PDB file of C-alpha atoms and ligand atoms in Angstrom:
ATOM      1  CA  MET A  70     -21.418 -12.228 -18.779  1.00 47.00           C
ATOM      2  CA  LYS A  71     -19.896  -9.725 -16.354  1.00 55.00           C
ATOM      3  CA  ASP A  72     -21.246  -6.194 -16.127  1.00 64.00           C
ATOM      4  CA  LYS A  73     -18.951  -3.473 -17.297  1.00 79.00           C
ATOM      5  CA  ILE A  74     -17.091  -1.888 -14.596  1.00 84.00           C
ATOM      6  CA  THR A  75     -18.660   1.703 -13.961  1.00 88.00           C
ATOM      7  CA  LYS A  76     -16.634   5.020 -14.048  1.00 87.00           C
ATOM      8  CA  ASP A  77     -17.471   5.283 -10.297  1.00 88.00           C
ATOM      9  CA  ALA A  78     -16.086   1.908  -9.446  1.00 89.00           C
ATOM     10  CA  ILE A  79     -12.667   2.948 -11.430  1.00 92.00           C
ATOM     11  CA  GLU A  80     -12.604   6.213  -9.446  1.00 91.00           C
ATOM     12  CA  ALA A  81     -13.369   4.415  -6.156  1.00 91.00           C
ATOM     13  CA  MET A  82     -10.302   2.119  -6.996  1.00 93.00           C
ATOM     14  CA  LEU A  83      -8.078   4.948  -7.862  1.00 95.00           C
ATOM     15  CA  ARG A  84      -8.885   6.884  -4.714  1.00 93.00           C
ATOM     16  CA  VAL A  85      -8.182   4.072  -2.421  1.00 94.00           C
ATOM     17  CA  ASP A  86      -4.995   3.073  -4.195  1.00 96.00           C
ATOM     18  CA  HIS A  87      -3.892   6.604  -4.016  1.00 95.00           C
ATOM     19  CA  ALA A  88      -4.686   6.671  -0.347  1.00 94.00           C
ATOM     20  CA  GLY A  89      -2.865   3.492   0.346  1.00 94.00           C
ATOM     21  CA  GLU A  90       0.156   4.490  -1.445  1.00 96.00           C
ATOM     22  CA  THR A  91       0.203   7.789   0.440  1.00 95.00           C
ATOM     23  CA  ALA A  92       0.240   5.950   3.596  1.00 95.00           C
ATOM     24  CA  ALA A  93       2.892   3.432   2.366  1.00 96.00           C
ATOM     25  CA  ALA A  94       5.330   5.956   1.427  1.00 97.00           C
ATOM     26  CA  LYS A  95       4.795   7.486   4.859  1.00 97.00           C
ATOM     27  CA  ILE A  96       5.246   4.450   6.782  1.00 97.00           C
ATOM     28  CA  TYR A  97       8.556   3.954   5.181  1.00 98.00           C
ATOM     29  CA  ASP A  98       9.458   7.582   5.806  1.00 97.00           C
ATOM     30  CA  GLY A  99       8.684   7.027   9.433  1.00 97.00           C
ATOM     31  CA  GLN A 100      10.809   4.068   9.638  1.00 98.00           C
ATOM     32  CA  LEU A 101      13.711   5.806   7.889  1.00 98.00           C
ATOM     33  CA  ALA A 102      13.426   8.512  10.595  1.00 97.00           C
ATOM     34  CA  ILE A 103      14.477   5.859  13.143  1.00 97.00           C
ATOM     35  CA  LEU A 104      16.414   3.311  11.184  1.00 97.00           C
ATOM     36  CA  GLY A 105      17.538   5.363   8.243  1.00 95.00           C
ATOM     37  CA  ASN A 106      21.306   4.930   9.328  1.00 95.00           C
ATOM     38  CA  SER A 107      21.011   1.351  10.464  1.00 96.00           C
ATOM     39  CA  SER A 108      21.825  -1.727   8.789  1.00 96.00           C
ATOM     40  CA  VAL A 109      18.308  -1.988   7.162  1.00 97.00           C
ATOM     41  CA  GLY A 110      18.325   1.679   6.058  1.00 97.00           C
ATOM     42  CA  SER A 111      19.079   1.113   2.374  1.00 97.00           C
ATOM     43  CA  THR A 112      16.521  -1.822   2.328  1.00 97.00           C
ATOM     44  CA  ILE A 113      13.901   0.482   3.666  1.00 98.00           C
ATOM     45  CA  GLN A 114      14.826   3.244   1.471  1.00 98.00           C
ATOM     46  CA  HIS A 115      14.457   0.915  -1.481  1.00 97.00           C
ATOM     47  CA  MET A 116      10.938   0.187  -0.524  1.00 97.00           C
ATOM     48  CA  LYS A 117      10.227   3.791   0.077  1.00 97.00           C
ATOM     49  CA  ASP A 118      11.363   4.727  -3.353  1.00 97.00           C
ATOM     50  CA  GLN A 119       8.995   2.066  -4.975  1.00 97.00           C
ATOM     51  CA  GLU A 120       6.200   3.419  -3.008  1.00 97.00           C
ATOM     52  CA  GLN A 121       6.810   6.879  -4.207  1.00 97.00           C
ATOM     53  CA  GLU A 122       6.844   5.616  -7.750  1.00 97.00           C
ATOM     54  CA  HIS A 123       3.353   3.988  -6.966  1.00 98.00           C
ATOM     55  CA  LEU A 124       2.084   7.259  -5.483  1.00 97.00           C
ATOM     56  CA  ASP A 125       3.299   9.409  -8.301  1.00 97.00           C
ATOM     57  CA  THR A 126       1.458   6.952 -10.922  1.00 97.00           C
ATOM     58  CA  PHE A 127      -1.732   7.336  -8.820  1.00 97.00           C
ATOM     59  CA  ASN A 128      -1.406  11.132  -8.679  1.00 96.00           C
ATOM     60  CA  LYS A 129      -1.239  11.152 -12.403  1.00 96.00           C
ATOM     61  CA  LEU A 130      -4.084   8.661 -12.824  1.00 96.00           C
ATOM     62  CA  LEU A 131      -6.289  10.782 -10.738  1.00 95.00           C
ATOM     63  CA  ILE A 132      -5.767  13.655 -12.659  1.00 95.00           C
ATOM     64  CA  GLU A 133      -6.315  11.705 -15.960  1.00 93.00           C
ATOM     65  CA  ASN A 134      -9.528  10.290 -14.544  1.00 92.00           C
ATOM     66  CA  ASP A 135     -10.640  13.657 -13.218  1.00 91.00           C
ATOM     67  CA  THR A 136     -11.002  12.124  -9.631  1.00 90.00           C
ATOM     68  CA  ARG A 137     -10.450  13.792  -6.414  1.00 89.00           C
ATOM     69  CA  PRO A 138      -8.290  12.114  -3.757  1.00 91.00           C
ATOM     70  CA  THR A 139      -9.666  10.928  -0.510  1.00 90.00           C
ATOM     71  CA  ALA A 140     -10.743  13.873   1.837  1.00 85.00           C
ATOM     72  CA  LEU A 141      -9.003  11.854   4.612  1.00 89.00           C
ATOM     73  CA  LEU A 142      -5.429  12.260   3.036  1.00 91.00           C
ATOM     74  CA  PRO A 143      -4.095  14.179   5.830  1.00 92.00           C
ATOM     75  CA  ILE A 144      -5.130  11.607   8.413  1.00 92.00           C
ATOM     76  CA  TRP A 145      -3.558   8.765   6.192  1.00 92.00           C
ATOM     77  CA  ASN A 146      -0.176  10.760   6.080  1.00 93.00           C
ATOM     78  CA  ILE A 147      -0.169  11.055   9.940  1.00 94.00           C
ATOM     79  CA  MET A 148      -1.357   7.563  10.575  1.00 93.00           C
ATOM     80  CA  GLY A 149       1.272   6.242   8.110  1.00 95.00           C
ATOM     81  CA  PHE A 150       4.228   8.076   9.610  1.00 96.00           C
ATOM     82  CA  GLY A 151       3.182   7.331  13.029  1.00 95.00           C
ATOM     83  CA  LEU A 152       2.824   3.682  12.308  1.00 95.00           C
ATOM     84  CA  GLY A 153       6.269   3.565  10.425  1.00 97.00           C
ATOM     85  CA  MET A 154       7.849   5.349  13.540  1.00 97.00           C
ATOM     86  CA  ALA A 155       6.251   3.399  16.239  1.00 95.00           C
ATOM     87  CA  SER A 156       7.148   0.185  14.659  1.00 96.00           C
ATOM     88  CA  ALA A 157      10.713   1.149  13.908  1.00 97.00           C
ATOM     89  CA  VAL A 158      11.199   2.347  17.578  1.00 96.00           C
ATOM     90  CA  MET A 159      10.518  -1.380  18.681  1.00 95.00           C
ATOM     91  CA  GLY A 160      13.383  -2.407  16.591  1.00 96.00           C
ATOM     92  CA  LYS A 161      14.300  -3.839  13.129  1.00 97.00           C
ATOM     93  CA  LYS A 162      12.458  -6.937  13.445  1.00 97.00           C
ATOM     94  CA  ALA A 163       9.170  -4.980  14.457  1.00 97.00           C
ATOM     95  CA  ALA A 164       9.567  -2.707  11.614  1.00 97.00           C
ATOM     96  CA  MET A 165       9.800  -5.675   9.353  1.00 98.00           C
ATOM     97  CA  ALA A 166       6.866  -7.181  11.019  1.00 97.00           C
ATOM     98  CA  CYS A 167       4.841  -4.009  10.049  1.00 96.00           C
ATOM     99  CA  THR A 168       6.019  -4.272   6.535  1.00 97.00           C
ATOM    100  CA  ILE A 169       4.883  -8.016   6.356  1.00 97.00           C
ATOM    101  CA  ALA A 170       1.513  -7.024   7.796  1.00 96.00           C
ATOM    102  CA  VAL A 171       0.890  -3.979   5.610  1.00 96.00           C
ATOM    103  CA  GLU A 172       2.179  -5.481   2.379  1.00 96.00           C
ATOM    104  CA  GLU A 173       0.167  -8.775   2.643  1.00 96.00           C
ATOM    105  CA  VAL A 174      -3.041  -6.700   2.792  1.00 95.00           C
ATOM    106  CA  ILE A 175      -1.952  -4.305   0.037  1.00 95.00           C
ATOM    107  CA  GLY A 176      -0.969  -7.346  -2.055  1.00 96.00           C
ATOM    108  CA  GLU A 177      -4.479  -8.926  -1.522  1.00 95.00           C
ATOM    109  CA  HIS A 178      -6.098  -5.822  -2.156  1.00 95.00           C
ATOM    110  CA  TYR A 179      -4.308  -5.187  -5.575  1.00 97.00           C
ATOM    111  CA  SER A 180      -5.056  -9.055  -6.538  1.00 96.00           C
ATOM    112  CA  LYS A 181      -8.890  -8.394  -5.896  1.00 95.00           C
ATOM    113  CA  GLN A 182      -8.906  -5.093  -8.060  1.00 95.00           C
ATOM    114  CA  VAL A 183      -7.008  -7.247 -10.978  1.00 96.00           C
ATOM    115  CA  GLU A 184      -9.589  -9.652 -10.779  1.00 95.00           C
ATOM    116  CA  ALA A 185     -12.447  -7.348 -10.785  1.00 94.00           C
ATOM    117  CA  LEU A 186     -11.177  -5.568 -13.845  1.00 94.00           C
ATOM    118  CA  GLY A 187     -11.104  -8.774 -15.770  1.00 92.00           C
ATOM    119  CA  THR A 188     -10.639  -7.869 -19.471  1.00 92.00           C
ATOM    120  CA  GLU A 189     -11.297  -4.059 -18.970  1.00 92.00           C
ATOM    121  CA  ARG A 190      -8.788  -1.158 -18.745  1.00 93.00           C
ATOM    122  CA  PRO A 191      -5.925  -3.579 -19.772  1.00 93.00           C
ATOM    123  CA  GLU A 192      -3.334  -0.700 -19.082  1.00 94.00           C
ATOM    124  CA  LEU A 193      -4.438  -0.066 -15.577  1.00 96.00           C
ATOM    125  CA  LYS A 194      -4.469  -3.834 -15.056  1.00 96.00           C
ATOM    126  CA  LYS A 195      -1.105  -4.102 -16.054  1.00 97.00           C
ATOM    127  CA  THR A 196       0.192  -1.253 -13.640  1.00 97.00           C
ATOM    128  CA  LEU A 197      -1.854  -2.907 -10.615  1.00 97.00           C
ATOM    129  CA  MET A 198      -0.136  -6.258 -11.308  1.00 97.00           C
ATOM    130  CA  LYS A 199       3.447  -4.688 -11.367  1.00 97.00           C
ATOM    131  CA  PHE A 200       2.538  -2.815  -8.161  1.00 97.00           C
ATOM    132  CA  ARG A 201       1.138  -6.093  -6.585  1.00 97.00           C
ATOM    133  CA  ASP A 202       4.386  -7.938  -7.323  1.00 97.00           C
ATOM    134  CA  GLU A 203       6.463  -5.097  -5.830  1.00 97.00           C
ATOM    135  CA  GLU A 204       4.269  -5.038  -2.644  1.00 97.00           C
ATOM    136  CA  LEU A 205       4.826  -8.950  -2.467  1.00 96.00           C
ATOM    137  CA  ASP A 206       8.385  -8.282  -2.962  1.00 97.00           C
ATOM    138  CA  HIS A 207       8.335  -5.849   0.167  1.00 97.00           C
ATOM    139  CA  LEU A 208       6.430  -8.818   2.112  1.00 97.00           C
ATOM    140  CA  ASN A 209       9.368 -11.088   1.267  1.00 97.00           C
ATOM    141  CA  ILE A 210      11.899  -8.513   2.265  1.00 98.00           C
ATOM    142  CA  GLY A 211      10.176  -8.398   5.631  1.00 97.00           C
ATOM    143  CA  VAL A 212      10.251 -12.071   5.970  1.00 97.00           C
ATOM    144  CA  ASP A 213      13.819 -12.335   4.976  1.00 97.00           C
ATOM    145  CA  HIS A 214      14.714  -9.748   7.527  1.00 97.00           C
ATOM    146  CA  ASP A 215      13.002 -11.919  10.281  1.00 97.00           C
ATOM    147  CA  GLY A 216      10.013  -9.811  10.570  1.00 96.00           C
ATOM    148  CA  ARG A 217       7.899 -12.865  11.849  1.00 97.00           C
ATOM    149  CA  ASP A 218      10.576 -13.175  14.964  1.00 96.00           C
ATOM    150  CA  ALA A 219       9.498  -9.816  16.220  1.00 95.00           C
ATOM    151  CA  ASN A 220       8.253  -9.793  19.807  1.00 94.00           C
ATOM    152  CA  GLY A 221       4.337  -9.967  19.673  1.00 93.00           C
ATOM    153  CA  TYR A 222       4.435 -10.516  15.942  1.00 96.00           C
ATOM    154  CA  GLN A 223       0.995 -12.068  15.850  1.00 95.00           C
ATOM    155  CA  ILE A 224      -0.757  -9.269  17.772  1.00 95.00           C
ATOM    156  CA  MET A 225       1.048  -6.560  16.045  1.00 93.00           C
ATOM    157  CA  LYS A 226       0.016  -8.071  12.646  1.00 95.00           C
ATOM    158  CA  THR A 227      -3.587  -8.504  13.601  1.00 96.00           C
ATOM    159  CA  ILE A 228      -3.841  -4.953  14.822  1.00 94.00           C
ATOM    160  CA  VAL A 229      -1.971  -3.518  11.831  1.00 92.00           C
ATOM    161  CA  GLN A 230      -4.031  -5.411   9.309  1.00 94.00           C
ATOM    162  CA  PHE A 231      -7.288  -4.636  10.985  1.00 94.00           C
ATOM    163  CA  GLY A 232      -6.183  -0.929  10.699  1.00 91.00           C
ATOM    164  CA  CYS A 233      -5.133  -1.306   6.944  1.00 91.00           C
ATOM    165  CA  ARG A 234      -8.492  -3.133   6.054  1.00 91.00           C
ATOM    166  CA  THR A 235     -10.524  -0.252   7.968  1.00 92.00           C
ATOM    167  CA  ALA A 236      -8.630   2.402   6.187  1.00 87.00           C
ATOM    168  CA  ILE A 237      -9.218   0.758   2.631  1.00 88.00           C
ATOM    169  CA  LYS A 238     -13.000   0.500   3.378  1.00 86.00           C
ATOM    170  CA  ILE A 239     -13.259   4.194   4.425  1.00 88.00           C
ATOM    171  CA  SER A 240     -11.086   5.508   1.597  1.00 85.00           C
ATOM    172  CA  GLU A 241     -13.357   3.740  -0.891  1.00 81.00           C
ATOM    173  CA  LYS A 242     -16.270   5.891   0.285  1.00 79.00           C
ATOM    174  CA  ILE A 243     -14.851   9.192   1.513  1.00 81.00           C
TER     175      ILE A 243
HETATM  176 FE1  FE2 B 272       3.015   0.578  -2.996  1.00 57.74          FE
HETATM  177 FE1  FE2 B 273       4.885  -1.844  -0.642  1.00 57.74          FE
END
């Protein structure tokens, strides 16, 4: 039988998810600063709106579970915005490549959490599954908008995903 999930483990989950959604919202903000008036502006705005909903949910969950956010929140804000802007400056396809890279990691991350919860915290599990599906929708939007055709797609994906995975590891702890 699986051990019960500790309160610490739940708090770590909420903290890292809150950090991730903070950065995600900022990535799309950064992209909107450059591409807001372009043909992909409304598509990016749609993803941004969903990230904001995710973030609002984790803000509420942190309070309900009496959990502090990561101490590194200001850094994730800046890095997220910077990544969004930098990718958008390289063009629409590069912005979408960034989305593919980020959302693939976040999707996997939520899937792992859903699995870890097992039969516990069914309400939270339902929320995480909904968000996971929305992140995978974002990934598909990136694919549909030719993100994989961006110049230097593979190298960019590798770098962005390494950054995301490192940020996740750090946010679980600090
Ligand atoms: Fe999200
Ligand atoms: Fe997303």
